[in-house]
Structure formats: structure tokens, C-alpha cells
Amino acid sequence: MPNYRKTKRACYMGFITQAIAANFAPLLFLKFHNDYQITLGKIALISTCFFLTQLLVDLFCAKFVDKIGYRISIVISEVCSAAGLVGLAFLPDLLPEPFVGIILSVIVYAVGSGLIEVLCSPIVEACPFDNKEATMSLLHSFYCWGAVGTIVISTLFFAVFGMDSWKWLAVLWALVPAINIYNFATCPIEYLVDEGEGMGIKELFRKPLFWLSICLMICSGSSELAMAQWASAYAEAALGLSKTVGDLAGPCMFAVTMGISRVIFGKYGDKMDLMKFMIGSGILCVICYLLASVSSNPISGLIGCIICGFSVGIMWPGTISISSERFPAGGTAMFALLAMAGDLGGSIGPGIVGRVTQSAGDNIRAGMGVGLLFPVTLLIMLFIFARQKNNKYNK
């Protein structure tokens, strides 16, 4: 009997790897600015390159991963993640232009991150586990715990050894994907559908309900990342906290509550209705954005930012689960397109909040007020999806 628990553990470590890739470099932005004299405008391009690369990888996966194979592709993801993190430590000093070294490294590990994002979900979905919805939620919780671990461990490391030791930490973080290469190379991996039988991109886009799934993922990514990426700035601006404390009180606690939401559904999902849980979470998300945007009490606003993590926790894995149920032959193309939509939302949301904040004279509450559109739209989409699902069952 294949040991599918080994597959699950490998995918858990895969999401931890993705969390390291997404959260480690932003902790070093000011270090890059001061040590390499890189302008803040160029520094902002690091995150842009990371998410743009992930988007391109999502599109690539939708077309070619089934032909390459899951195992080869997921092993490549860990190789790229490890190589990119090691490159981040050395390429800026080896190349004539440090910024080029940073961007090249970010692109390499973003390729790994994008492959992980697309492949881990269908790999787990294809395993013969009971209660797939709960299993998917628990799987995605490891991204949250990986983000918390990256922020907390890196902060403690810098406090003990100093910021100048960041290159050693980059190499140490690279050990996580390096070890996971063996796990993915040896664990049992199944396919969702037989070769050539999965739905293609054109076939999926001919389904109106799939467009609704795409919109759900865009709104999920926007609602999550708009709050997550501005939570630290909110904590600093509203409460006057330092950067370190702001990171711990903002994005770190956001990731903790998001992980708790996913663990709760992962543990008790067999006793819950996923759609009702998502709609309830959507209502809570609207309340959290209202607290962050209109509350005159900064503590209440910060609580809104933190609890927002809980409210968005189920949205990404939940949308994957309800889409998998509706399109069982969706195959890799479906997972890749959903991941692309989530990344697109994650790129759009923070940018809109940031632009509005700047236009309002650095008033972050104004930015959060406009960001309220994301969870409101998400909630409307959930009601429409639930109605379509009920109509299907009533026919």
C-alpha cells in the first residue's frame, strides 16, 4: 500500500518552502537599500518580479505540466527554490550590478514557488484521503505557519547575530527545499485524471461557473494580500510601533489567524458545510475591513487587520475545493488557472490600496476603505456560487 502520508508531508514542506520564498526577501528590503545603494523604486520591483514570474509559471503549468509529469515538475520546484535562496546570498556580490543578482535569484525561486502553488494542491487532491475539503484546508495552513516561522525565526536570528549575517540565514532557509527534493522524488504521486482526459483551457473557459471560480480567486487574493501586505504599515502608522514590532503585530499575527482558520476546517471540516463556512468568513472579512477603515480607535483597527487573516483563511483552499467538486475533470489546467487568478488578485489588491493611500495623503484608512470593495465583491460571488450549486442539486 503506497504511503500517501509521505506525499502529504512533502506537500506540507512544499508550502513552507513557498512561504519562505514569499516572505524572506521583503525582510531585507532596507538592508538591500543601504548596503547596495539600490533605490526604493527598484526595491519595489523585487515583489513585482516575484509575482509576475509566478503568474507566468501558472500559465506554463496550465499548458505543459501534464506533458512533463507531476514528479519531475515538483522536484524542479524544490531545486529552483533552493538554488534561488542560495543565489540570493551570493549573486549580488558576484555580479557587477547587485540588483541584477537579487532579481535573478528572486526569479529562480519564484519559478519554484509558482510550481509548488500549482502542483501541491492537485497532488494531494489525487491521493485517496477522506474528506478532501478538510485535507485541502489543512494543506494550505502550512503556508501560514511557514510565513509565521519565516518572520519570527528571521527576526530572532537578526536580533542575535545581526543583520549582516542575513546571507547565512538565506543558505539555512535553502535547506528546507533541498531536503524536500528527496521527499518528492520518493513519495507516491497520483494523477487527478488519466493523460489526455483532463479539461483543456478553452473547455474550462466555456463554462460560466468556471469564470465565477476565477472571480472568486481574484477577490480572495485581493482581500488576503491587500490586508496582509499593509498590516505592518497599519500597525506602525496607527500605533506608532517600530518596524520589528509592527511586522510581528501585523503580518505575523495575520498569518497566525489565517492558519488557525485553515486548521479548524482541516480538523472539523467533516462536520461543517464548506459553503456556509466561506459565506460566514466573507461576512467577517467585510466587518474587518470596516474596522480597519472607519474605526477611530487604532487598537480596534489593528484587531480588524489581525482577525481578517481568519476571515480570508478558508477562501483560497475553499475555492479550490468547490471548483474541484464542480469540475472533477478539470485537471492541472484548472488548478493552474485558479492559482493564476489568485496571484493576479494578490498583485492588484495591495497596489490599489497603496495608490489610494498615497493619493489621500498617506492616509492608510482611506486605502483600506477602498479595499473594502474586495471582500464585498467576494461575498456577492459566494452567494451566486451557492445559488448555482443549489440549483444544480435541485434539478
Tab-separated table of N, CA, C and O in Angstrom, residues 252-372:
chain	number	residue	atom	x	y	z
A	252	CYS	N	2.532	39.037	10.831
A	252	CYS	CA	2.769	37.778	11.540
A	252	CYS	C	1.491	37.279	12.212
A	252	CYS	O	1.110	36.108	12.073
A	253	MET	N	0.801	38.152	12.931
A	253	MET	CA	-0.441	37.758	13.585
A	253	MET	C	-1.544	37.488	12.551
A	253	MET	O	-2.411	36.633	12.759
A	254	PHE	N	-1.515	38.211	11.435
A	254	PHE	CA	-2.432	37.943	10.337
A	254	PHE	C	-2.257	36.504	9.859
A	254	PHE	O	-3.241	35.766	9.667
A	255	ALA	N	-1.004	36.081	9.670
A	255	ALA	CA	-0.727	34.718	9.216
A	255	ALA	C	-1.141	33.685	10.262
A	255	ALA	O	-1.619	32.598	9.917
A	256	VAL	N	-0.972	34.021	11.538
A	256	VAL	CA	-1.376	33.092	12.614
A	256	VAL	C	-2.873	32.840	12.565
A	256	VAL	O	-3.336	31.687	12.597
A	257	THR	N	-3.674	33.915	12.497
A	257	THR	CA	-5.132	33.733	12.488
A	257	THR	C	-5.589	33.060	11.201
A	257	THR	O	-6.551	32.273	11.221
A	258	MET	N	-4.906	33.317	10.091
A	258	MET	CA	-5.255	32.650	8.842
A	258	MET	C	-4.985	31.145	8.953
A	258	MET	O	-5.783	30.318	8.513
A	259	GLY	N	-3.855	30.804	9.566
A	259	GLY	CA	-3.538	29.399	9.780
A	259	GLY	C	-4.531	28.719	10.705
A	259	GLY	O	-4.912	27.564	10.483
A	260	ILE	N	-4.966	29.420	11.744
A	260	ILE	CA	-5.950	28.854	12.685
A	260	ILE	C	-7.245	28.522	11.951
A	260	ILE	O	-7.847	27.459	12.159
A	261	SER	N	-7.700	29.425	11.071
A	261	SER	CA	-8.917	29.181	10.298
A	261	SER	C	-8.796	27.905	9.477
A	261	SER	O	-9.712	27.066	9.452
A	262	ARG	N	-7.653	27.733	8.821
A	262	ARG	CA	-7.469	26.566	7.964
A	262	ARG	C	-7.328	25.285	8.774
A	262	ARG	O	-7.796	24.226	8.352
A	263	VAL	N	-6.698	25.378	9.931
A	263	VAL	CA	-6.569	24.198	10.790
A	263	VAL	C	-7.935	23.785	11.341
A	263	VAL	O	-8.263	22.588	11.404
A	264	ILE	N	-8.752	24.764	11.739
A	264	ILE	CA	-10.078	24.460	12.271
A	264	ILE	C	-10.903	23.703	11.242
A	264	ILE	O	-11.518	22.667	11.536
A	265	PHE	N	-10.910	24.199	10.005
A	265	PHE	CA	-11.681	23.492	8.991
A	265	PHE	C	-11.019	22.161	8.626
A	265	PHE	O	-11.698	21.185	8.316
A	266	GLY	N	-9.673	22.136	8.669
A	266	GLY	CA	-8.987	20.884	8.388
A	266	GLY	C	-9.297	19.807	9.413
A	266	GLY	O	-9.331	18.611	9.093
A	267	LYS	N	-9.552	20.206	10.662
A	267	LYS	CA	-9.821	19.241	11.738
A	267	LYS	C	-11.300	18.895	11.843
A	267	LYS	O	-11.671	17.739	12.109
A	268	TYR	N	-12.157	19.883	11.638
A	268	TYR	CA	-13.593	19.670	11.848
A	268	TYR	C	-14.415	19.825	10.562
A	268	TYR	O	-15.634	19.913	10.613
A	269	GLY	N	-13.740	19.845	9.425
A	269	GLY	CA	-14.423	20.082	8.161
A	269	GLY	C	-15.473	19.051	7.814
A	269	GLY	O	-16.445	19.353	7.107
A	270	ASP	N	-15.293	17.817	8.318
A	270	ASP	CA	-16.280	16.776	8.028
A	270	ASP	C	-17.619	17.061	8.700
A	270	ASP	O	-18.645	16.471	8.333
A	271	LYS	N	-17.628	17.980	9.683
A	271	LYS	CA	-18.855	18.332	10.393
A	271	LYS	C	-19.394	19.698	9.964
A	271	LYS	O	-20.372	20.183	10.520
A	272	MET	N	-18.734	20.321	8.987
A	272	MET	CA	-19.122	21.668	8.559
A	272	MET	C	-19.538	21.679	7.099
A	272	MET	O	-19.116	20.836	6.311
A	273	ASP	N	-20.348	22.652	6.754
A	273	ASP	CA	-20.695	22.919	5.366
A	273	ASP	C	-19.719	23.965	4.828
A	273	ASP	O	-19.683	25.101	5.310
A	274	LEU	N	-18.909	23.581	3.836
A	274	LEU	CA	-17.861	24.464	3.343
A	274	LEU	C	-18.425	25.785	2.842
A	274	LEU	O	-17.886	26.860	3.152
A	275	MET	N	-19.496	25.741	2.065
A	275	MET	CA	-20.037	26.978	1.504
A	275	MET	C	-20.527	27.917	2.601
A	275	MET	O	-20.296	29.131	2.550
A	276	LYS	N	-21.199	27.383	3.615
A	276	LYS	CA	-21.658	28.225	4.721
A	276	LYS	C	-20.474	28.812	5.490
A	276	LYS	O	-20.517	29.967	5.924
A	277	PHE	N	-19.424	28.003	5.662
A	277	PHE	CA	-18.223	28.487	6.357
A	277	PHE	C	-17.583	29.629	5.570
A	277	PHE	O	-17.126	30.625	6.147
A	278	MET	N	-17.557	29.502	4.239
A	278	MET	CA	-16.977	30.544	3.400
A	278	MET	C	-17.816	31.815	3.429
A	278	MET	O	-17.279	32.928	3.497
A	279	ILE	N	-19.140	31.672	3.378
A	279	ILE	CA	-20.010	32.856	3.414
A	279	ILE	C	-19.883	33.567	4.762
A	279	ILE	O	-19.777	34.802	4.828
A	280	GLY	N	-19.884	32.789	5.859
A	280	GLY	CA	-19.681	33.398	7.176
A	280	GLY	C	-18.345	34.104	7.274
A	280	GLY	O	-18.248	35.210	7.841
A	281	SER	N	-17.296	33.493	6.705
A	281	SER	CA	-15.971	34.121	6.699
A	281	SER	C	-15.975	35.388	5.856
A	281	SER	O	-15.314	36.374	6.193
A	282	GLY	N	-16.742	35.376	4.754
A	282	GLY	CA	-16.835	36.573	3.913
A	282	GLY	C	-17.483	37.739	4.651
A	282	GLY	O	-17.041	38.887	4.531
A	283	ILE	N	-18.523	37.448	5.420
A	283	ILE	CA	-19.168	38.497	6.227
A	283	ILE	C	-18.190	39.055	7.254
A	283	ILE	O	-18.091	40.276	7.457
A	284	LEU	N	-17.441	38.155	7.904
A	284	LEU	CA	-16.438	38.592	8.881
A	284	LEU	C	-15.361	39.445	8.221
A	284	LEU	O	-14.894	40.435	8.805
A	285	CYS	N	-14.989	39.100	6.981
A	285	CYS	CA	-13.963	39.866	6.264
A	285	CYS	C	-14.430	41.294	6.004
A	285	CYS	O	-13.662	42.249	6.152
A	286	VAL	N	-15.692	41.452	5.631
A	286	VAL	CA	-16.251	42.792	5.420
A	286	VAL	C	-16.189	43.598	6.716
A	286	VAL	O	-15.803	44.778	6.717
A	287	ILE	N	-16.550	42.969	7.831
A	287	ILE	CA	-16.506	43.647	9.137
A	287	ILE	C	-15.079	44.073	9.472
A	287	ILE	O	-14.838	45.188	9.966
A	288	CYS	N	-14.101	43.196	9.193
A	288	CYS	CA	-12.692	43.507	9.496
A	288	CYS	C	-12.200	44.698	8.689
A	288	CYS	O	-11.505	45.584	9.209
A	289	TYR	N	-12.557	44.753	7.410
A	289	TYR	CA	-12.152	45.894	6.587
A	289	TYR	C	-12.828	47.178	7.070
A	289	TYR	O	-12.233	48.265	7.031
A	290	LEU	N	-14.073	47.064	7.520
A	290	LEU	CA	-14.760	48.243	8.072
A	290	LEU	C	-14.044	48.744	9.318
A	290	LEU	O	-13.856	49.958	9.500
A	291	LEU	N	-13.628	47.822	10.202
A	291	LEU	CA	-12.899	48.216	11.408
A	291	LEU	C	-11.598	48.925	11.051
A	291	LEU	O	-11.236	49.939	11.657
A	292	ALA	N	-10.884	48.377	10.059
A	292	ALA	CA	-9.593	48.964	9.680
A	292	ALA	C	-9.735	50.312	8.998
A	292	ALA	O	-8.826	51.146	9.058
A	293	SER	N	-10.897	50.563	8.373
A	293	SER	CA	-11.038	51.784	7.579
A	293	SER	C	-11.788	52.906	8.285
A	293	SER	O	-11.493	54.081	8.054
A	294	VAL	N	-12.750	52.570	9.140
A	294	VAL	CA	-13.584	53.635	9.724
A	294	VAL	C	-13.468	53.747	11.238
A	294	VAL	O	-13.922	54.732	11.815
A	295	SER	N	-12.864	52.763	11.901
A	295	SER	CA	-12.765	52.829	13.353
A	295	SER	C	-11.820	53.952	13.782
A	295	SER	O	-10.707	54.070	13.269
A	296	SER	N	-12.266	54.760	14.736
A	296	SER	CA	-11.415	55.848	15.251
A	296	SER	C	-10.432	55.343	16.294
A	296	SER	O	-9.484	56.045	16.658
A	297	ASN	N	-10.666	54.127	16.774
A	297	ASN	CA	-9.782	53.519	17.770
A	297	ASN	C	-8.722	52.695	17.053
A	297	ASN	O	-9.040	51.702	16.397
A	298	PRO	N	-7.428	53.075	17.137
A	298	PRO	CA	-6.384	52.340	16.415
A	298	PRO	C	-6.266	50.888	16.846
A	298	PRO	O	-5.911	50.031	16.038
A	299	ILE	N	-6.546	50.596	18.129
A	299	ILE	CA	-6.491	49.207	18.595
A	299	ILE	C	-7.558	48.367	17.884
A	299	ILE	O	-7.293	47.247	17.430
A	300	SER	N	-8.770	48.915	17.759
A	300	SER	CA	-9.842	48.213	17.052
A	300	SER	C	-9.473	47.983	15.594
A	300	SER	O	-9.747	46.915	15.030
A	301	GLY	N	-8.847	48.997	14.991
A	301	GLY	CA	-8.413	48.853	13.606
A	301	GLY	C	-7.387	47.755	13.439
A	301	GLY	O	-7.443	46.954	12.501
A	302	LEU	N	-6.427	47.692	14.380
A	302	LEU	CA	-5.405	46.649	14.313
A	302	LEU	C	-6.023	45.273	14.530
A	302	LEU	O	-5.638	44.299	13.869
A	303	ILE	N	-6.990	45.178	15.434
A	303	ILE	CA	-7.698	43.906	15.655
A	303	ILE	C	-8.409	43.479	14.368
A	303	ILE	O	-8.414	42.299	14.005
A	304	GLY	N	-8.975	44.461	13.655
A	304	GLY	CA	-9.604	44.154	12.372
A	304	GLY	C	-8.610	43.576	11.381
A	304	GLY	O	-8.908	42.611	10.672
A	305	CYS	N	-7.399	44.159	11.336
A	305	CYS	CA	-6.346	43.650	10.446
A	305	CYS	C	-5.982	42.212	10.799
A	305	CYS	O	-5.812	41.361	9.914
A	306	ILE	N	-5.848	41.939	12.091
A	306	ILE	CA	-5.415	40.615	12.535
A	306	ILE	C	-6.499	39.567	12.288
A	306	ILE	O	-6.223	38.497	11.729
A	307	ILE	N	-7.743	39.866	12.689
A	307	ILE	CA	-8.833	38.906	12.528
A	307	ILE	C	-9.157	38.692	11.055
A	307	ILE	O	-9.691	37.644	10.666
A	308	CYS	N	-8.810	39.648	10.208
A	308	CYS	CA	-9.020	39.490	8.772
A	308	CYS	C	-8.303	38.235	8.265
A	308	CYS	O	-8.779	37.571	7.332
A	309	GLY	N	-7.162	37.910	8.880
A	309	GLY	CA	-6.456	36.692	8.497
A	309	GLY	C	-7.330	35.463	8.655
A	309	GLY	O	-7.344	34.569	7.798
A	310	PHE	N	-8.080	35.418	9.761
A	310	PHE	CA	-9.004	34.289	9.997
A	310	PHE	C	-10.097	34.271	8.930
A	310	PHE	O	-10.471	33.216	8.414
A	311	SER	N	-10.604	35.457	8.584
A	311	SER	CA	-11.739	35.533	7.657
A	311	SER	C	-11.371	35.118	6.238
A	311	SER	O	-12.205	34.577	5.508
A	312	VAL	N	-10.122	35.368	5.820
A	312	VAL	CA	-9.725	35.004	4.451
A	312	VAL	C	-9.083	33.623	4.386
A	312	VAL	O	-8.824	33.110	3.297
A	313	GLY	N	-8.843	33.009	5.550
A	313	GLY	CA	-8.104	31.754	5.578
A	313	GLY	C	-8.703	30.660	4.721
A	313	GLY	O	-7.985	29.925	4.026
A	314	ILE	N	-10.020	30.526	4.710
A	314	ILE	CA	-10.673	29.427	4.005
A	314	ILE	C	-10.885	29.736	2.525
A	314	ILE	O	-11.164	28.825	1.729
A	315	MET	N	-10.748	31.009	2.127
A	315	MET	CA	-11.169	31.413	0.791
A	315	MET	C	-10.388	30.741	-0.328
A	315	MET	O	-10.957	30.201	-1.279
A	316	TRP	N	-9.059	30.753	-0.248
A	316	TRP	CA	-8.232	30.189	-1.323
A	316	TRP	C	-8.423	28.669	-1.407
A	316	TRP	O	-8.824	28.152	-2.462
A	317	PRO	N	-8.149	27.905	-0.324
A	317	PRO	CA	-8.360	26.447	-0.421
A	317	PRO	C	-9.818	26.074	-0.625
A	317	PRO	O	-10.119	25.070	-1.291
A	318	GLY	N	-10.742	26.868	-0.063
A	318	GLY	CA	-12.159	26.578	-0.231
A	318	GLY	C	-12.600	26.707	-1.678
A	318	GLY	O	-13.375	25.877	-2.185
A	319	THR	N	-12.120	27.740	-2.363
A	319	THR	CA	-12.464	27.919	-3.775
A	319	THR	C	-11.914	26.780	-4.617
A	319	THR	O	-12.571	26.292	-5.546
A	320	ILE	N	-10.708	26.325	-4.289
A	320	ILE	CA	-10.138	25.172	-4.988
A	320	ILE	C	-11.014	23.941	-4.785
A	320	ILE	O	-11.293	23.184	-5.724
A	321	SER	N	-11.484	23.732	-3.564
A	321	SER	CA	-12.293	22.549	-3.253
A	321	SER	C	-13.646	22.570	-3.963
A	321	SER	O	-14.058	21.569	-4.552
A	322	ILE	N	-14.340	23.719	-3.910
A	322	ILE	CA	-15.657	23.762	-4.553
A	322	ILE	C	-15.523	23.705	-6.072
A	322	ILE	O	-16.411	23.173	-6.757
A	323	SER	N	-14.413	24.203	-6.611
A	323	SER	CA	-14.185	24.106	-8.054
A	323	SER	C	-13.856	22.667	-8.447
A	323	SER	O	-14.307	22.185	-9.498
A	324	SER	N	-13.071	21.979	-7.607
A	324	SER	CA	-12.743	20.573	-7.882
A	324	SER	C	-13.995	19.709	-7.874
A	324	SER	O	-14.133	18.791	-8.680
A	325	GLU	N	-14.905	20.026	-6.953
A	325	GLU	CA	-16.159	19.275	-6.883
A	325	GLU	C	-17.021	19.525	-8.121
A	325	GLU	O	-17.637	18.599	-8.663
A	326	ARG	N	-17.033	20.781	-8.580
A	326	ARG	CA	-17.868	21.140	-9.731
A	326	ARG	C	-17.250	20.670	-11.041
A	326	ARG	O	-17.969	20.321	-11.982
A	327	PHE	N	-15.914	20.654	-11.117
A	327	PHE	CA	-15.218	20.245	-12.340
A	327	PHE	C	-14.224	19.125	-12.022
A	327	PHE	O	-13.005	19.349	-11.974
A	328	PRO	N	-14.701	17.906	-11.763
A	328	PRO	CA	-13.820	16.807	-11.375
A	328	PRO	C	-12.799	16.432	-12.449
A	328	PRO	O	-11.772	15.819	-12.138
A	329	ALA	N	-13.065	16.789	-13.702
A	329	ALA	CA	-12.115	16.511	-14.784
A	329	ALA	C	-11.305	17.754	-15.145
A	329	ALA	O	-10.673	17.802	-16.203
A	330	GLY	N	-11.303	18.738	-14.249
A	330	GLY	CA	-10.589	19.979	-14.535
A	330	GLY	C	-9.102	19.799	-14.713
A	330	GLY	O	-8.459	20.503	-15.492
A	331	GLY	N	-8.523	18.841	-13.969
A	331	GLY	CA	-7.103	18.520	-14.129
A	331	GLY	C	-6.174	19.656	-13.743
A	331	GLY	O	-6.557	20.622	-13.072
A	332	THR	N	-4.949	19.555	-14.208
A	332	THR	CA	-3.914	20.533	-13.857
A	332	THR	C	-4.255	21.928	-14.374
A	332	THR	O	-3.949	22.927	-13.727
A	333	ALA	N	-4.888	22.002	-15.544
A	333	ALA	CA	-5.222	23.306	-16.118
A	333	ALA	C	-6.109	24.107	-15.174
A	333	ALA	O	-5.904	25.312	-15.000
A	334	MET	N	-7.070	23.446	-14.548
A	334	MET	CA	-7.966	24.143	-13.622
A	334	MET	C	-7.193	24.695	-12.434
A	334	MET	O	-7.351	25.865	-12.057
A	335	PHE	N	-6.335	23.868	-11.820
A	335	PHE	CA	-5.557	24.322	-10.663
A	335	PHE	C	-4.609	25.454	-11.045
A	335	PHE	O	-4.422	26.402	-10.276
A	336	ALA	N	-4.014	25.361	-12.226
A	336	ALA	CA	-3.083	26.400	-12.663
A	336	ALA	C	-3.796	27.719	-12.903
A	336	ALA	O	-3.307	28.791	-12.506
A	337	LEU	N	-4.960	27.679	-13.548
A	337	LEU	CA	-5.703	28.906	-13.831
A	337	LEU	C	-6.251	29.533	-12.546
A	337	LEU	O	-6.280	30.757	-12.415
A	338	LEU	N	-6.680	28.700	-11.592
A	338	LEU	CA	-7.133	29.241	-10.317
A	338	LEU	C	-5.977	29.898	-9.567
A	338	LEU	O	-6.140	30.967	-8.965
A	339	ALA	N	-4.802	29.254	-9.594
A	339	ALA	CA	-3.632	29.848	-8.943
A	339	ALA	C	-3.260	31.168	-9.603
A	339	ALA	O	-2.908	32.143	-8.923
A	340	MET	N	-3.338	31.217	-10.933
A	340	MET	CA	-3.040	32.446	-11.656
A	340	MET	C	-4.009	33.555	-11.249
A	340	MET	O	-3.604	34.710	-11.031
A	341	ALA	N	-5.299	33.218	-11.121
A	341	ALA	CA	-6.289	34.214	-10.720
A	341	ALA	C	-6.016	34.722	-9.308
A	341	ALA	O	-6.125	35.922	-9.034
A	342	GLY	N	-5.634	33.803	-8.395
A	342	GLY	CA	-5.307	34.226	-7.041
A	342	GLY	C	-4.100	35.144	-7.006
A	342	GLY	O	-4.082	36.156	-6.288
A	343	ASP	N	-3.069	34.797	-7.799
A	343	ASP	CA	-1.879	35.651	-7.872
A	343	ASP	C	-2.209	37.011	-8.477
A	343	ASP	O	-1.666	38.045	-8.060
A	344	LEU	N	-3.097	37.010	-9.485
A	344	LEU	CA	-3.498	38.278	-10.097
A	344	LEU	C	-4.184	39.165	-9.066
A	344	LEU	O	-3.887	40.363	-8.964
A	345	GLY	N	-5.085	38.573	-8.287
A	345	GLY	CA	-5.733	39.341	-7.222
A	345	GLY	C	-4.742	39.824	-6.185
A	345	GLY	O	-4.828	40.962	-5.702
A	346	GLY	N	-3.764	38.963	-5.852
A	346	GLY	CA	-2.742	39.339	-4.883
A	346	GLY	C	-1.835	40.450	-5.382
A	346	GLY	O	-1.212	41.155	-4.577
A	347	SER	N	-1.746	40.618	-6.694
A	347	SER	CA	-0.954	41.711	-7.263
A	347	SER	C	-1.767	43.000	-7.341
A	347	SER	O	-1.240	44.094	-7.121
A	348	ILE	N	-3.056	42.863	-7.657
A	348	ILE	CA	-3.911	44.046	-7.841
A	348	ILE	C	-4.281	44.694	-6.506
A	348	ILE	O	-4.176	45.920	-6.350
A	349	GLY	N	-4.703	43.867	-5.529
A	349	GLY	CA	-5.228	44.391	-4.272
A	349	GLY	C	-4.292	45.335	-3.536
A	349	GLY	O	-4.658	46.501	-3.258
A	350	PRO	N	-3.059	44.889	-3.204
A	350	PRO	CA	-2.148	45.776	-2.474
A	350	PRO	C	-1.801	47.036	-3.250
A	350	PRO	O	-1.626	48.110	-2.661
A	351	GLY	N	-1.718	46.921	-4.597
A	351	GLY	CA	-1.395	48.095	-5.403
A	351	GLY	C	-2.464	49.155	-5.333
A	351	GLY	O	-2.177	50.355	-5.222
A	352	ILE	N	-3.738	48.740	-5.371
A	352	ILE	CA	-4.848	49.694	-5.289
A	352	ILE	C	-4.883	50.365	-3.920
A	352	ILE	O	-5.029	51.589	-3.813
A	353	VAL	N	-4.740	49.571	-2.864
A	353	VAL	CA	-4.731	50.137	-1.509
A	353	VAL	C	-3.585	51.130	-1.355
A	353	VAL	O	-3.746	52.226	-0.792
A	354	GLY	N	-2.396	50.771	-1.872
A	354	GLY	CA	-1.241	51.662	-1.764
A	354	GLY	C	-1.423	52.956	-2.529
A	354	GLY	O	-1.079	54.044	-2.043
A	355	ARG	N	-1.996	52.861	-3.741
A	355	ARG	CA	-2.187	54.068	-4.552
A	355	ARG	C	-3.206	55.013	-3.913
A	355	ARG	O	-3.001	56.234	-3.877
A	356	VAL	N	-4.304	54.447	-3.412
A	356	VAL	CA	-5.319	55.280	-2.761
A	356	VAL	C	-4.753	55.905	-1.486
A	356	VAL	O	-5.017	57.084	-1.186
A	357	THR	N	-3.973	55.119	-0.727
A	357	THR	CA	-3.353	55.646	0.490
A	357	THR	C	-2.470	56.843	0.181
A	357	THR	O	-2.510	57.872	0.866
A	358	GLN	N	-1.676	56.728	-0.890
A	358	GLN	CA	-0.782	57.821	-1.286
A	358	GLN	C	-1.585	59.040	-1.742
A	358	GLN	O	-1.267	60.182	-1.374
A	359	SER	N	-2.632	58.804	-2.538
A	359	SER	CA	-3.454	59.913	-3.046
A	359	SER	C	-4.185	60.637	-1.918
A	359	SER	O	-4.499	61.823	-2.041
A	360	ALA	N	-4.449	59.904	-0.829
A	360	ALA	CA	-5.169	60.505	0.310
A	360	ALA	C	-4.211	61.093	1.338
A	360	ALA	O	-4.588	61.279	2.502
A	361	GLY	N	-2.983	61.381	0.924
A	361	GLY	CA	-2.022	61.979	1.844
A	361	GLY	C	-1.502	60.986	2.862
A	361	GLY	O	-1.367	61.308	4.042
A	362	ASP	N	-1.188	59.765	2.392
A	362	ASP	CA	-0.679	58.689	3.249
A	362	ASP	C	-1.664	58.289	4.344
A	362	ASP	O	-1.274	57.860	5.426
A	363	ASN	N	-2.947	58.426	4.040
A	363	ASN	CA	-3.994	58.006	4.971
A	363	ASN	C	-4.344	56.548	4.672
A	363	ASN	O	-5.103	56.252	3.750
A	364	ILE	N	-3.785	55.635	5.461
A	364	ILE	CA	-3.954	54.216	5.171
A	364	ILE	C	-5.394	53.757	5.395
A	364	ILE	O	-5.858	52.796	4.779
A	365	ARG	N	-6.128	54.460	6.250
A	365	ARG	CA	-7.540	54.097	6.456
A	365	ARG	C	-8.343	54.315	5.173
A	365	ARG	O	-9.276	53.552	4.879
A	366	ALA	N	-7.991	55.343	4.416
A	366	ALA	CA	-8.670	55.583	3.140
A	366	ALA	C	-8.389	54.442	2.172
A	366	ALA	O	-9.284	53.997	1.441
A	367	GLY	N	-7.152	53.985	2.167
A	367	GLY	CA	-6.804	52.855	1.308
A	367	GLY	C	-7.580	51.607	1.672
A	367	GLY	O	-8.087	50.890	0.805
A	368	MET	N	-7.712	51.353	2.983
A	368	MET	CA	-8.473	50.186	3.438
A	368	MET	C	-9.958	50.336	3.106
A	368	MET	O	-10.648	49.349	2.853
A	369	GLY	N	-10.433	51.581	3.107
A	369	GLY	CA	-11.830	51.822	2.761
A	369	GLY	C	-12.132	51.400	1.328
A	369	GLY	O	-13.158	50.776	1.051
A	370	VAL	N	-11.236	51.732	0.414
A	370	VAL	CA	-11.410	51.292	-0.976
A	370	VAL	C	-11.210	49.782	-1.077
A	370	VAL	O	-11.891	49.095	-1.843
A	371	GLY	N	-10.279	49.251	-0.269
A	371	GLY	CA	-10.060	47.812	-0.249
A	371	GLY	C	-11.282	47.025	0.188
A	371	GLY	O	-11.382	45.818	-0.089
A	372	LEU	N	-12.220	47.698	0.849
A	372	LEU	CA	-13.465	47.048	1.275
A	372	LEU	C	-14.231	46.470	0.078
A	372	LEU	O	-15.008	45.516	0.226
